[in-house]
Structures are given as structure tokens and as C-alpha cells.
PDB file of C-alpha atoms in Angstrom:
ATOM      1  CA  UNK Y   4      39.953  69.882  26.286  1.00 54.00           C
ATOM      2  CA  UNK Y   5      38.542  73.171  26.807  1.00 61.00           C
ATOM      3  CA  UNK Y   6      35.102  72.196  25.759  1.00 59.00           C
ATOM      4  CA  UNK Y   7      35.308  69.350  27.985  1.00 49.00           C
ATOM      5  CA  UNK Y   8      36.103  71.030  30.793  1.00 51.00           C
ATOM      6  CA  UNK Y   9      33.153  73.304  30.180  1.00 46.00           C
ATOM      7  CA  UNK Y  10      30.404  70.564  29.389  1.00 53.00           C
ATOM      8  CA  UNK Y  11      31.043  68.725  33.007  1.00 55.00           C
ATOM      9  CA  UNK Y  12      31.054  72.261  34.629  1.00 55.00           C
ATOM     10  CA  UNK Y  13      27.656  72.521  32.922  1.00 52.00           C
ATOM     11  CA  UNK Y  14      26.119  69.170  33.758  1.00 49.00           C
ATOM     12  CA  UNK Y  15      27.388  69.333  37.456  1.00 48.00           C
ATOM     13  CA  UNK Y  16      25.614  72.801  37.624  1.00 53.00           C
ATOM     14  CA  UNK Y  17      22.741  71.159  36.286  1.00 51.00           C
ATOM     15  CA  UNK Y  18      22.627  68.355  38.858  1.00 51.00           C
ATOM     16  CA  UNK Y  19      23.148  71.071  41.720  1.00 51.00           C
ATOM     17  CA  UNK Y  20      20.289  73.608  40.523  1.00 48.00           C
ATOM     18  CA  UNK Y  21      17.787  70.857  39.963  1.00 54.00           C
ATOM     19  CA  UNK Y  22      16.870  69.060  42.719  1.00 53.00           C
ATOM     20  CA  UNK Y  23      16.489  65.425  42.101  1.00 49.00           C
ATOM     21  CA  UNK Y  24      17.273  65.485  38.936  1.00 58.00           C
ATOM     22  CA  UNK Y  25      20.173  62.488  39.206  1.00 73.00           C
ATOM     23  CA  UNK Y  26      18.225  60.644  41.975  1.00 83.00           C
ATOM     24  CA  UNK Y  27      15.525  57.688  40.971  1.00 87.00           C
ATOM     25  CA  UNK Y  28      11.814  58.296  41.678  1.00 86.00           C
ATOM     26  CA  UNK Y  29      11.698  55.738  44.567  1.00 86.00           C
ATOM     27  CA  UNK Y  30      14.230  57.283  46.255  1.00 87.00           C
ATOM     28  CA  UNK Y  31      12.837  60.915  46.212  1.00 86.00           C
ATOM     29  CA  UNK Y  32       9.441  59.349  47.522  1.00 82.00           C
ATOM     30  CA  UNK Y  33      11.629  58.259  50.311  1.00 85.00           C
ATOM     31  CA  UNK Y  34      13.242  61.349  51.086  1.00 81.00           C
ATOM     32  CA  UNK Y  35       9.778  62.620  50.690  1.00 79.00           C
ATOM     33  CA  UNK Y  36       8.411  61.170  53.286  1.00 75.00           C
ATOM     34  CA  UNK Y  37      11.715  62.213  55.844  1.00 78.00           C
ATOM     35  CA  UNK Y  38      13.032  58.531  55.163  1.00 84.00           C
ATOM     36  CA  UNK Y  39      16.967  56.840  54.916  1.00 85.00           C
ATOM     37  CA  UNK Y  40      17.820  54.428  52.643  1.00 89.00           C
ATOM     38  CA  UNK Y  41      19.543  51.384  53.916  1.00 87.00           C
ATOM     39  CA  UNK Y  42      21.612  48.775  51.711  1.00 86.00           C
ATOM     40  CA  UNK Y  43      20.582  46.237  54.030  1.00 81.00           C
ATOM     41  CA  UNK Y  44      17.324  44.448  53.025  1.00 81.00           C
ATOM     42  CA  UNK Y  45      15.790  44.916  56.831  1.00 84.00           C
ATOM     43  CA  UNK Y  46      15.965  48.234  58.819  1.00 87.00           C
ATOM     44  CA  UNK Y  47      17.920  49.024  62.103  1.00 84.00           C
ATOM     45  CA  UNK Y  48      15.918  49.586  64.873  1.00 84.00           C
ATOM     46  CA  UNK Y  49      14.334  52.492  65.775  1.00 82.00           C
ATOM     47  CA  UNK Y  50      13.603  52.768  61.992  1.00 84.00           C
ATOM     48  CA  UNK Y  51      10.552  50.228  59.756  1.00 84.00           C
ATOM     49  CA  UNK Y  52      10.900  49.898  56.182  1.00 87.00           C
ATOM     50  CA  UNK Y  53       8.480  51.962  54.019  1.00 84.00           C
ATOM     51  CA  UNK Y  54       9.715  51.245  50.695  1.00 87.00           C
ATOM     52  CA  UNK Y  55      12.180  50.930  48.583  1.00 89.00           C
ATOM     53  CA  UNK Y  56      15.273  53.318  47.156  1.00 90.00           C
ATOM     54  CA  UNK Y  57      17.920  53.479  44.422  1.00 88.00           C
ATOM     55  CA  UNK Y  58      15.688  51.683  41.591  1.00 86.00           C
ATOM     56  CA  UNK Y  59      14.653  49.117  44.350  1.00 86.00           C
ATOM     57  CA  UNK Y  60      18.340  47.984  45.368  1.00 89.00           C
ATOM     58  CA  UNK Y  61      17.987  49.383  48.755  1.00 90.00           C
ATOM     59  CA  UNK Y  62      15.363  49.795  51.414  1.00 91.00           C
ATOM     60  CA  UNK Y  63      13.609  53.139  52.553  1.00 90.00           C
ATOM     61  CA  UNK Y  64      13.400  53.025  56.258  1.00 88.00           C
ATOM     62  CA  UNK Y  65      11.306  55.570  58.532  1.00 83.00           C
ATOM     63  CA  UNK Y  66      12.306  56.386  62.191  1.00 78.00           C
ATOM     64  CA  UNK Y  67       9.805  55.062  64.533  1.00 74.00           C
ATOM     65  CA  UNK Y  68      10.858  57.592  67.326  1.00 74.00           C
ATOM     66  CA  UNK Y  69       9.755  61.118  65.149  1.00 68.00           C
ATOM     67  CA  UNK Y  70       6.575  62.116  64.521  1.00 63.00           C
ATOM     68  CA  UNK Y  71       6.500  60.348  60.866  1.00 63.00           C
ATOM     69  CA  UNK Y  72       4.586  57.510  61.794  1.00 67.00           C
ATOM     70  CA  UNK Y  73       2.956  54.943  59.179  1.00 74.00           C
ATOM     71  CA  UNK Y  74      -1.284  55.144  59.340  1.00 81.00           C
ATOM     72  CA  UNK Y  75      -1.149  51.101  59.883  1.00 75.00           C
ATOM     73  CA  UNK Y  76       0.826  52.128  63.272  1.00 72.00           C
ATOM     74  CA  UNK Y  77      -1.545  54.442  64.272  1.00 72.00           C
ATOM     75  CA  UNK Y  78      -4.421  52.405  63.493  1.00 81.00           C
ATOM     76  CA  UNK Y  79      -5.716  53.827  60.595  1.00 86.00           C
ATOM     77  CA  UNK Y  80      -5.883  52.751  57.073  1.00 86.00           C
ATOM     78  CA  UNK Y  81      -4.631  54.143  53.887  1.00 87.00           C
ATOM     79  CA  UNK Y  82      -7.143  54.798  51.082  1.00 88.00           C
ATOM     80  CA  UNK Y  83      -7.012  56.896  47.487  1.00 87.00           C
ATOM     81  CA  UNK Y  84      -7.914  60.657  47.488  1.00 86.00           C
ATOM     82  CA  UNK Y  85     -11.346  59.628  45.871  1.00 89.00           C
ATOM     83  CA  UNK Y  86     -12.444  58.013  49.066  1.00 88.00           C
ATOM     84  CA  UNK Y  87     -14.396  59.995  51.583  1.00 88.00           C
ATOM     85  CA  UNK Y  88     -13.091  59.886  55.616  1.00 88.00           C
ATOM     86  CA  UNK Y  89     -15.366  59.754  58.449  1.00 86.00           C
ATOM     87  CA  UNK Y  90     -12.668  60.420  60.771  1.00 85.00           C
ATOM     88  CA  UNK Y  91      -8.317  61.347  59.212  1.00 84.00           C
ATOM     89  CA  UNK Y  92      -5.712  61.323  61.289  1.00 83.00           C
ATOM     90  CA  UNK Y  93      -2.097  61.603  61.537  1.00 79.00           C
ATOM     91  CA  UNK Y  94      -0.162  58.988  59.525  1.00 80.00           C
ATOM     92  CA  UNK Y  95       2.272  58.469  56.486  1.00 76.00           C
ATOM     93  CA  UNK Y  96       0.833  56.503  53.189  1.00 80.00           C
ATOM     94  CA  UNK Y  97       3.147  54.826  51.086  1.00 71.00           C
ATOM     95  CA  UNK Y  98       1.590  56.483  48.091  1.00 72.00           C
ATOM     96  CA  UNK Y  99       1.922  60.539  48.652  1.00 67.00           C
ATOM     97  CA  UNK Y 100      -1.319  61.161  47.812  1.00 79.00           C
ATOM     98  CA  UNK Y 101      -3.228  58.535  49.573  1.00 84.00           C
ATOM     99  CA  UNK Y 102      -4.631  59.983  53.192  1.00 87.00           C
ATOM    100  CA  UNK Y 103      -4.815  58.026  56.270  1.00 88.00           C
ATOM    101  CA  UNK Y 104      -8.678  57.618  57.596  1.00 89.00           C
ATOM    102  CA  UNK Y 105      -9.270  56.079  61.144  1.00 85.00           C
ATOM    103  CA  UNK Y 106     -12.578  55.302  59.442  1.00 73.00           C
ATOM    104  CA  UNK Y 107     -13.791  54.839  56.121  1.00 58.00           C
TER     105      UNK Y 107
END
């Protein structure tokens, strides 16, 4: 019983000193990007959804009122790191290293 009692003390200081280490990658590119995750398949206003979370079971939602607006909203468009901008601006990209270009 002992040994149990040590083992779970071990894995739940595990979970606590590694950050995201229980949580799926869709989720932490969520919380990356400052998002929530709903369970409800469209978001609440003020919030769009950007996503997906838990393994795709729930939706990642941003808030439209903060400064974490989508590129699309902004006007811009979302291309790969290998592609040059004439002109970035301000703007979240689904994919974390993508950058947001007003033009290409």
C-alpha cells in the first residue's frame, strides 16, 4: 500500500512539474493562442472558433473583444514561414508558425 501511495504521489508530481504533459496537442495549441475550449460545437458570442480541443471533442474558441484577433478578421491572409511578406500585420494563424501577411 505503501508503494502505492508513493507511485501516485510521483505521477501527480509529474503532471504538476511538466506543463502539458496530461493535456492533448490540440488543446495546448489552443491555450497557445490565449483560447477556451467549449463542449458546445459553436462558440458564445464575443468568442469565434479557432480550432479544436480535447482530441477534437470540443471546440477552441478565441475572444473577439482582446487583442487576439484571427489574420482573416483583419484582412490578411495566413501563409507558411517559407513565404516572403510584402506587408505583416497583426493577426493569429491557426498553425503557430504560419505569419499573417496583408500582402503576399
Amino acid at each position: 500500500m505503501k508503494l502505492f501511495s508513493c507511485l501516485m504521489a510521483l505521477l501527480l508530481f509529474l503532471f504538476q512539474a511538466v506543463p502539458g504533459l496530461s493535456l492533448p496537442r490540440d488543446t495546448l495549441h489552443c491555450l497557445g493562442y490565449h483560447g477556451y475550449c467549449f463542449h458546445s460545437k459553436s462558440c458564445p458570442e464575443p468568442f469565434i472558433a479557432f480550432g479544436t480541443c480535447s482530441r477534437r471533442q470540443k471546440t477552441c474558441c478565441i475572444d473577439t473583444t482582446s487583442n487576439f484577433h484571427t489574420c482573416q478578421d483583419e484582412g490578411g491572409h495566413c501563409v507558411p514561414p517559407a513565404i516572403k511578406c510584402l506587408e505583416e500585420q497583426e493577426g493569429l494563424c491557426p498553425h503557430r508558425k504560419w505569419k499573417c501577411c496583408a500582402e503576399v
